C-alpha positions as MATLAB code, in Angstrom:
seq = 'MPIISTPVLSPGDTPHLQRHYDFIVCGAGPAGSALAGRLAENPEVRVLLIEAGGGDDVPEVLTPAQWPLNLGSERDWQFVAEANPHLNNRAIPLNMGKVAGGSSGINVMVWSRGHQADWDQFAEESGDDGWSYRSVLEVYRRIEDWQGRPDPERRGSGGPVHVETARDPQPVATAMVEAAASIGMPIFDSPNGEMMEGRGGAALTELIVKDGRRSSIFRAYVWPRRHQPNLTVLLHAQVSRLLFEGNAVVGVEAIVGGRREAFMAEREVVLSLGAINTPRVLMQSGIGPEDELRAHGIHVRRHLPGVGHNHQDHVAFGCLFESSAPVEVGHGGSEATLYWKTDPSLAAPDVFHCQLEFPLATPETSHMGVPEHGWMVFAGLSHPKSRGSLHLTGAGPDDPVRIQANTLSHPDDVRAAHATVEIAREIAHAPAFGRLLKREAMPGALSGPDMDHYLRNAAITFWHQACTARMGRDPLSVVDGRLRVHGIDRLRIADASIMPNVPSGNTMAPCVVIGERAAGIIQAAHRI';
ca = [
      69.334   70.998  110.168;
      70.660   71.568  113.724;
      70.501   74.984  115.178;
      73.378   76.411  117.080;
      72.600   79.296  119.686;
      75.497   81.302  120.495;
      76.150   84.588  122.364;
      76.403   87.230  119.748;
      76.354   90.682  120.795;
      75.821   90.414  124.409;
      75.135   87.747  126.977;
      71.264   88.240  126.770;
      71.284   88.515  122.783;
      71.388   85.035  121.415;
      69.654   84.586  117.958;
      69.548   81.286  116.349;
      72.638   80.401  114.152;
      71.766   78.801  110.907;
      73.834   76.872  108.421;
      72.702   78.695  105.361;
      72.758   82.323  104.415;
      72.599   84.408  101.211;
      76.087   86.090  101.995;
      78.728   85.357  104.548;
      81.068   88.280  105.202;
      84.178   87.149  106.994;
      85.697   89.967  109.443;
      83.745   92.861  111.299;
      86.400   95.444  110.626;
      85.484   98.659  108.871;
      84.984   97.178  105.350;
      83.234   94.160  106.478;
      80.831   95.898  108.997;
      80.007   98.478  106.423;
      79.424   95.552  103.687;
      77.347   93.646  106.009;
      75.208   96.402  107.519;
      74.400   97.556  103.812;
      73.505   94.081  102.555;
      71.198   93.549  105.533;
      69.164   96.713  104.659;
      67.132   94.452  102.374;
      65.223   92.208  104.787;
      64.890   89.466  102.317;
      68.681   89.043  102.268;
      70.232   86.686  105.031;
      73.639   87.907  106.115;
      76.213   86.144  108.312;
      78.947   88.408  109.623;
      81.766   86.287  111.205;
      84.232   87.872  113.591;
      87.312   86.191  115.483;
      87.180   88.602  118.177;
      84.582   89.390  121.005;
      82.388   92.221  121.562;
      83.403   95.916  121.934;
      81.479   96.960  125.232;
      84.379   97.647  127.164;
      86.019  100.850  128.195;
      89.035  100.313  126.560;
      87.364  100.454  123.242;
      84.409  102.949  123.935;
      86.554  105.545  125.847;
      88.917  107.315  123.253;
      91.724  108.023  125.632;
      91.939  104.415  126.660;
      92.883  103.244  123.132;
      96.572  102.509  123.926;
      95.190   99.699  126.609;
      93.943   97.826  123.565;
      97.559   97.186  122.008;
      98.836   93.831  123.098;
      95.529   92.630  124.624;
      92.955   90.067  123.410;
      91.602   92.759  121.200;
      94.729   92.756  119.177;
      95.989   90.104  116.743;
      99.547   90.850  117.987;
     101.308   90.490  114.852;
     105.074   91.012  114.767;
     107.179   91.430  111.653;
     110.352   89.144  111.529;
     113.529   90.768  112.456;
     114.609   93.157  109.711;
     118.429   93.870  109.077;
     117.048   97.428  107.717;
     115.913   98.105  111.219;
     119.187   97.045  113.202;
     117.358   93.654  113.240;
     114.455   94.866  115.244;
     111.210   92.807  115.125;
     108.564   95.445  115.202;
     104.952   94.982  116.168;
     102.039   95.208  113.569;
      98.937   95.736  115.745;
      95.582   94.979  114.168;
      92.266   94.839  115.793;
      90.533   91.734  116.747;
      87.170   92.788  118.028;
      83.917   93.910  116.775;
      84.795   96.901  114.611;
      88.324   95.561  113.807;
      90.942   98.216  113.908;
      88.261  100.879  113.943;
      87.628   99.493  117.517;
      91.215   99.978  118.925;
      92.765  102.701  116.674;
      93.282  106.296  117.394;
      89.925  106.882  115.623;
      91.204  109.526  112.932;
      89.024  109.723  109.747;
      91.334  110.451  106.908;
      90.034  109.964  103.359;
      93.071  109.715  101.297;
      94.419  112.014   98.488;
      92.732  112.795   95.090;
      95.701  111.028   93.302;
      95.411  107.741   95.663;
      91.878  107.113   94.420;
      92.553  107.993   90.878;
      95.450  105.449   91.115;
      92.939  102.759   92.116;
      90.788  103.679   89.253;
      93.826  103.327   86.889;
      95.061  100.030   88.080;
      91.626   98.389   88.145;
      90.411   99.841   84.749;
      87.194  101.081   86.843;
      86.326  104.559   87.030;
      83.911  103.774   90.101;
      87.343  104.089   92.181;
      88.187  107.515   90.915;
      88.318  110.322   93.168;
      85.260  112.045   91.760;
      83.058  108.740   92.075;
      84.532  107.899   95.686;
      83.386  111.678   96.629;
      79.723  110.250   96.163;
      80.411  107.371   98.436;
      82.104  109.558  101.036;
      78.764  111.694  101.135;
      76.707  108.788  101.512;
      78.904  107.413  104.415;
      79.186  110.613  106.397;
      77.240  112.390  109.050;
      79.723  115.322  109.068;
      79.520  117.871  112.044;
      81.424  120.623  110.596;
      81.359  123.665  108.051;
      79.177  122.382  105.128;
      80.795  121.505  101.985;
      78.214  120.143   99.776;
      80.907  118.932   97.080;
      82.979  117.017   99.500;
      81.035  116.164  102.623;
      77.848  114.459  103.639;
      75.265  114.548  106.347;
      72.904  112.013  107.640;
      75.086  109.054  106.734;
      75.953  106.138  109.503;
      79.487  107.414  110.192;
      79.596  110.361  112.754;
      82.707  112.599  112.007;
      83.567  115.681  113.548;
      86.780  118.012  114.230;
      88.589  117.305  117.515;
      86.663  119.473  120.080;
      88.371  121.725  122.361;
      91.634  120.612  120.987;
      94.734  120.901  123.162;
      97.290  123.599  123.021;
      99.949  121.483  121.398;
      97.404  120.600  118.464;
      96.641  124.058  117.732;
     100.255  125.145  118.022;
     101.064  122.419  115.421;
      98.693  123.906  112.978;
      99.959  127.569  113.529;
     103.507  126.507  113.419;
     103.022  124.899  109.874;
     101.542  128.048  108.686;
     104.644  129.968  109.943;
     107.000  127.608  107.787;
     104.763  128.194  104.632;
     102.261  125.527  104.635;
      98.586  126.181  104.222;
      96.251  125.547  106.894;
      92.714  124.266  106.469;
      89.382  123.756  108.483;
      89.421  120.062  107.377;
      92.131  117.677  106.359;
      89.466  115.676  104.112;
      88.269  118.476  101.789;
      90.298  120.888   99.431;
      93.633  120.070  101.488;
      93.694  116.444   99.899;
      93.114  117.751   96.400;
      96.439  119.595   96.137;
      99.924  119.792   97.863;
      98.593  119.301  101.231;
      98.857  121.229  104.417;
      97.958  121.102  108.177;
      94.644  120.924  109.967;
      93.060  119.684  113.196;
      92.206  116.006  112.998;
      88.684  114.565  112.244;
      87.614  111.729  114.534;
      84.837  109.117  114.661;
      84.052  110.285  118.368;
      80.372  110.843  119.262;
      79.275  112.474  122.625;
      82.826  111.565  124.127;
      82.664  107.955  123.066;
      84.240  106.009  120.238;
      81.824  105.387  117.291;
      83.389  102.588  115.522;
      82.403  101.484  112.079;
      80.791   98.335  113.612;
      78.713  100.757  115.965;
      77.914  102.845  112.925;
      76.570   99.972  110.469;
      75.961   96.875  112.342;
      74.890   97.682  115.787;
      71.568   99.550  114.710;
      70.751   96.203  112.868;
      71.451   94.045  115.686;
      67.775   92.824  116.036;
      67.103   92.157  112.536;
      66.292   88.575  111.912;
      68.251   88.531  108.678;
      71.507   89.575  110.181;
      73.532   87.150  112.359;
      76.831   88.400  114.027;
      78.891   85.310  114.939;
      81.718   86.481  117.559;
      84.692   84.494  118.741;
      84.771   82.580  115.472;
      87.921   82.378  113.349;
      87.585   81.705  109.552;
      89.886   78.634  108.812;
      89.259   77.902  105.266;
      87.055   78.467  102.236;
      84.612   75.664  101.012;
      84.412   74.874   97.262;
      82.303   73.102   94.739;
      84.543   72.765   91.708;
      85.792   76.403   91.141;
      83.234   78.094   93.204;
      83.035   79.000   96.847;
      80.000   77.853   98.695;
      80.794   78.395  102.148;
      83.540   78.792  105.121;
      84.811   76.614  107.905;
      85.251   78.544  110.958;
      86.490   77.463  114.634;
      83.770   78.103  116.924;
      84.100   76.945  120.624;
      87.085   74.939  119.648;
      85.063   72.993  116.845;
      85.127   73.267  113.037;
      81.885   74.438  111.780;
      80.789   74.871  108.414;
      78.532   77.597  107.110;
      77.220   77.873  103.411;
      76.499   80.757  101.283;
      73.861   80.602   98.718;
      75.180   83.309   96.758;
      78.699   84.837   97.793;
      81.518   84.846  100.414;
      83.345   87.888  100.990;
      86.731   87.977  102.919;
      87.253   91.057  104.983;
      89.806   89.761  107.382;
      92.569   92.521  106.869;
      95.886   92.360  104.948;
      97.329   89.548  107.029;
      94.566   87.070  107.577;
      92.722   87.580  104.095;
      95.871   86.196  102.361;
      96.375   83.559  105.045;
      93.005   82.201  104.542;
      93.307   82.473  100.765;
      96.679   80.478  100.799;
      95.396   77.877  103.243;
      92.419   77.338  100.898;
      94.588   76.646   97.978;
      94.702   80.077   96.310;
      98.142   81.743   96.131;
     101.657   81.176   94.688;
     101.790   77.560   93.942;
     105.431   76.989   95.205;
     104.356   78.370   98.578;
     101.254   76.159   98.804;
     102.959   73.052   97.702;
     105.650   73.460  100.243;
     103.029   73.134  102.962;
     101.084   70.162  101.205;
      98.178   72.452  100.210;
      96.405   71.586   97.062;
      96.659   74.315   94.357;
      93.331   75.378   93.555;
      94.357   78.415   91.809;
      98.050   79.763   91.300;
      97.829   83.562   92.063;
     101.388   84.631   92.758;
     100.381   88.006   94.133;
      98.753   86.618   97.173;
     100.661   87.686  100.208;
     103.012   90.056   98.200;
     103.079   93.749   97.817;
     102.849   94.139  101.896;
     102.797   98.022  102.279;
     102.620  100.079  105.699;
     103.104  103.647  106.662;
     106.325  103.960  108.592;
     107.065  106.639  111.113;
     109.621  108.178  113.212;
     109.150  109.527  116.917;
     110.232  112.901  117.430;
     110.006  113.775  121.061;
     109.782  117.268  122.668;
     109.753  117.988  126.489;
     107.123  120.628  127.536;
     107.676  123.032  130.591;
     104.376  121.695  132.054;
     102.051  118.684  131.823;
     100.345  118.293  128.573;
      96.682  117.391  128.655;
      95.438  114.626  126.655;
      92.300  114.857  124.717;
      90.226  112.737  122.124;
      92.614  109.815  122.363;
      95.662  112.086  122.080;
      95.774  112.833  118.483;
      94.277  116.214  117.349;
      96.389  117.761  114.615;
      97.634  116.227  111.377;
      99.866  117.187  108.369;
     100.207  115.933  104.720;
     102.885  117.483  102.354;
     104.609  117.083   99.164;
     108.303  117.951   99.531;
     108.308  118.202   95.695;
     105.255  119.950   94.064;
     105.511  117.791   91.055;
     104.633  114.643   93.103;
     101.242  113.168   92.529;
     100.315  112.804   96.269;
     101.785  113.891   99.692;
     105.232  112.099  100.689;
     105.155  113.064  104.116;
     102.500  112.359  106.960;
     102.502  113.531  110.335;
     100.181  112.627  113.369;
     100.853  114.674  116.597;
     100.367  112.930  119.850;
      99.792  114.616  123.292;
     102.178  112.308  125.127;
     105.895  111.082  124.483;
     106.560  107.561  123.661;
     109.712  105.880  122.569;
     110.614  102.389  121.330;
     112.727  100.243  123.481;
     115.689  100.874  121.401;
     115.593  104.650  121.817;
     114.275  104.894  125.350;
     117.886  105.162  126.689;
     117.915  108.552  125.197;
     115.448  109.822  127.930;
     111.899  110.007  127.647;
     110.573  113.341  129.161;
     108.032  113.173  132.019;
     105.982  115.870  130.230;
     105.782  116.377  126.609;
     104.390  115.556  123.275;
     105.535  113.693  120.038;
     105.205  113.782  116.310;
     105.012  110.733  114.379;
     106.866  111.971  111.445;
     105.883  109.602  108.686;
     106.179  108.661  105.078;
     102.881  108.670  103.170;
     104.233  106.466  100.378;
     107.172  104.449  101.381;
     108.765  102.430   98.522;
     109.632   99.370  100.575;
     107.716   96.289   99.825;
     107.122   93.299  102.093;
     105.568   89.878  101.699;
     103.745   87.169  103.787;
     104.504   83.381  104.106;
     102.826   80.518  105.556;
     104.493   78.497  108.371;
     101.832   75.583  108.057;
      98.468   74.537  106.493;
      96.415   74.847  109.952;
      94.621   78.122  111.290;
      96.959   78.019  114.260;
      99.840   78.183  112.100;
     101.234   81.775  112.252;
     102.112   83.976  109.346;
     105.605   85.039  108.659;
     105.535   88.815  107.924;
     108.652   90.077  106.128;
     107.692   93.726  106.258;
     111.067   94.923  104.777;
     110.517   98.276  106.426;
     113.162  100.849  105.278;
     114.630   98.271  102.705;
     114.441  100.727   99.728;
     117.149  103.370  100.309;
     114.878  106.205   99.093;
     112.841  105.659  102.278;
     115.756  106.331  104.455;
     116.447  109.553  102.645;
     112.893  110.640  102.816;
     112.952  109.683  106.799;
     115.502  112.505  107.147;
     113.171  115.034  105.440;
     109.955  114.183  107.284;
     111.900  114.332  110.549;
     113.406  117.809  109.853;
     109.908  119.060  108.886;
     108.639  117.888  112.454;
     111.759  119.671  114.048;
     111.210  122.737  112.269;
     107.747  122.973  113.187;
     108.381  122.176  116.933;
     110.920  124.908  117.050;
     108.646  127.603  115.477;
     107.483  130.539  117.697;
     104.012  128.825  118.107;
     105.607  126.359  120.375;
     107.524  128.998  122.216;
     105.695  128.567  125.533;
     105.271  124.798  125.199;
     108.699  123.725  124.303;
     111.280  123.116  126.732;
     113.667  121.023  124.750;
     113.958  118.671  122.018;
     114.363  115.066  123.445;
     114.655  113.039  120.290;
     116.371  112.849  117.875;
     118.258  116.143  119.192;
     121.502  116.990  117.633;
     122.152  113.713  115.761;
     123.479  113.763  112.111;
     125.044  111.574  109.553;
     125.402  107.927  110.428;
     124.240  108.622  113.936;
     120.853  109.923  112.738;
     120.580  106.929  110.386;
     121.032  104.600  113.300;
     118.493  106.439  115.452;
     116.020  106.316  112.432;
     116.250  102.543  112.126;
     115.764  102.146  116.047;
     112.879  104.579  116.096;
     110.966  103.335  113.056;
     107.482  102.126  113.796;
     104.510  101.683  111.731;
     101.163  103.473  111.856;
      99.497   99.819  111.803;
      98.175  100.585  108.221;
      98.950   97.298  106.643;
      97.602   96.812  103.093;
      97.845   95.864   99.547;
      98.501   91.987   99.966;
      95.842   91.007   97.751;
      95.797   93.906   95.430;
      93.369   95.009   92.900;
      94.446   95.334   89.182;
      94.699   93.729   85.766;
      98.315   92.316   85.739;
      99.616   88.829   86.588;
     100.421   89.817   90.133;
      96.891   91.256   90.917;
      94.493   89.097   92.961;
      91.120   90.808   92.368;
      89.593   92.875   89.531;
      87.766   96.113   89.710;
      84.672   94.437   91.059;
      86.543   92.799   93.753;
      86.233   89.313   92.444;
      89.215   86.904   92.947;
      90.633   86.064   89.640;
      89.749   82.613   88.287;
      87.504   81.772   91.443;
      83.473   82.067   91.409;
      81.448   83.555   94.037;
      84.425   85.002   96.203;
      85.310   88.744   96.578;
      87.696   90.609   98.906;
      86.631   93.915  100.485;
      89.335   95.137  102.748;
      92.843   96.916  102.811;
      94.453   93.964  101.089;
      92.819   95.013   97.707;
      94.732   98.559   97.684;
      97.000   98.576   95.001;
      99.079  101.203   97.048;
      98.618  102.259  100.568;
      96.714  105.615  100.475;
      98.107  108.977  101.813;
      96.643  108.767  105.266;
      95.032  106.608  107.871;
      93.292  103.526  106.139;
      90.082  103.230  108.082;
      87.915  105.761  106.016;
      89.147  104.071  102.701;
      88.185  100.731  104.114;
      84.805  101.882  104.737;
      84.614  103.057  100.995;
      85.823   99.737   99.885;
      83.062   98.008  101.989;
      80.444  100.382  100.657;
      81.690   99.927   97.135;
      81.546   96.086   97.437;
      77.909   96.327   98.766;
      76.869   98.235   95.817;
      78.501   95.945   93.404;
      77.071   92.933   94.936;
      73.625   94.440   95.080;
      73.757   95.494   91.332;
      75.130   91.988   90.500;
      72.345   90.132   92.305;
      69.699   92.737   91.750;
      69.001   92.971   95.440;
];
């Protein structure tokens, strides 16, 4: 068997690359990193972790305040949704990490667990109580090295993921929390405890920042094991398709250095490529809607009509406020958050805000005037009703995916957009912001059709793409509660694509749970 040596984690770290492993994990994002790290705890288990991007040892990744510099760079897949008539024909970017750590290497570092109702809905859809909130709390306790006030029922210590509240928060962050209280919302010490078991509230953000540096999920789970002989990390390698024997997946083909290379899995392959690339690899390997596959000359190995459908993402609307003096930026610029049920009878919050310590407009709204000094609120929808879909443009790994995000296609989302923006404006004009607020720059005094037009021009996403290979028991589901792809042996999926619905907040922490759950399921199945 030929041995291929390749730079893996750094120029001086070049372990031998083999052709056969016990498990192949495709994608070093939050779920894939957690899964690979846990499987590699057993020294007898050989694990290959394949990542299309490169290493994360660059200032833009490790320095929290530099995260915006990753957007549009080689560390970003640079996905763009198709022009959308519901957004005044705008084609909006859908950034996703292409680097060791995936999106946990380029995002805003926010640790958000999701609402109790989110996880209970996962359990209901899958028929597996292991996905319930109470069960997932045990997983979170195992994951976390929580630095805040002890909460033994909900928080963990000594785990791989360092989580702490934003230290020395900027005045606009503390003002947001105080202002939320002044309009009747409860405030909490943590957005990841009791706050996400009820109607919601406001709190300072929790982050994966340690000693002033980003601590991505790759750094938490994989980096400490980088010298183990049973764990190989292959960077700059794009998984192109699955390899089969009959109905079983036995390996993957990847593009390495411009060449197609085959790597074989003695036990299982797990796709953790994210909500765009996981469906792409499935479909280009013959798993997906048969009409779509045949249109591109792809042999149908398994008709699964749900692959690439049910695309979901959080949508937000920029509310910009000018300050009377410069606003300092700390911890990447996002230090306060809010979740709220506008109707107490709702199962989970429908409003989701992230405060940013700098003003940023879309190209379509910038003519309204972006203030030199100020802050903004991503006034978002926690559970939008619009649904999108993914479609192939060809059968090869270089053929891009068409993303029909359909943002704001559901009329209820437009109505909800008005409500979330009004909450952001009410908070910004509360007395807590009295010394900070000079004027409201956007949306200002707009109303009626003018406000609708603004919302469609201002809409962006939180880059929380999910649900395109969802877990469930109906004909449109793709995996079961054990993350096995329906009708295919030795293949699982562990990433945001398996979510039945997007959770109430940022998706990074739930993806770590998915990786941990996958590891436990696989370890039990193989008795390792």
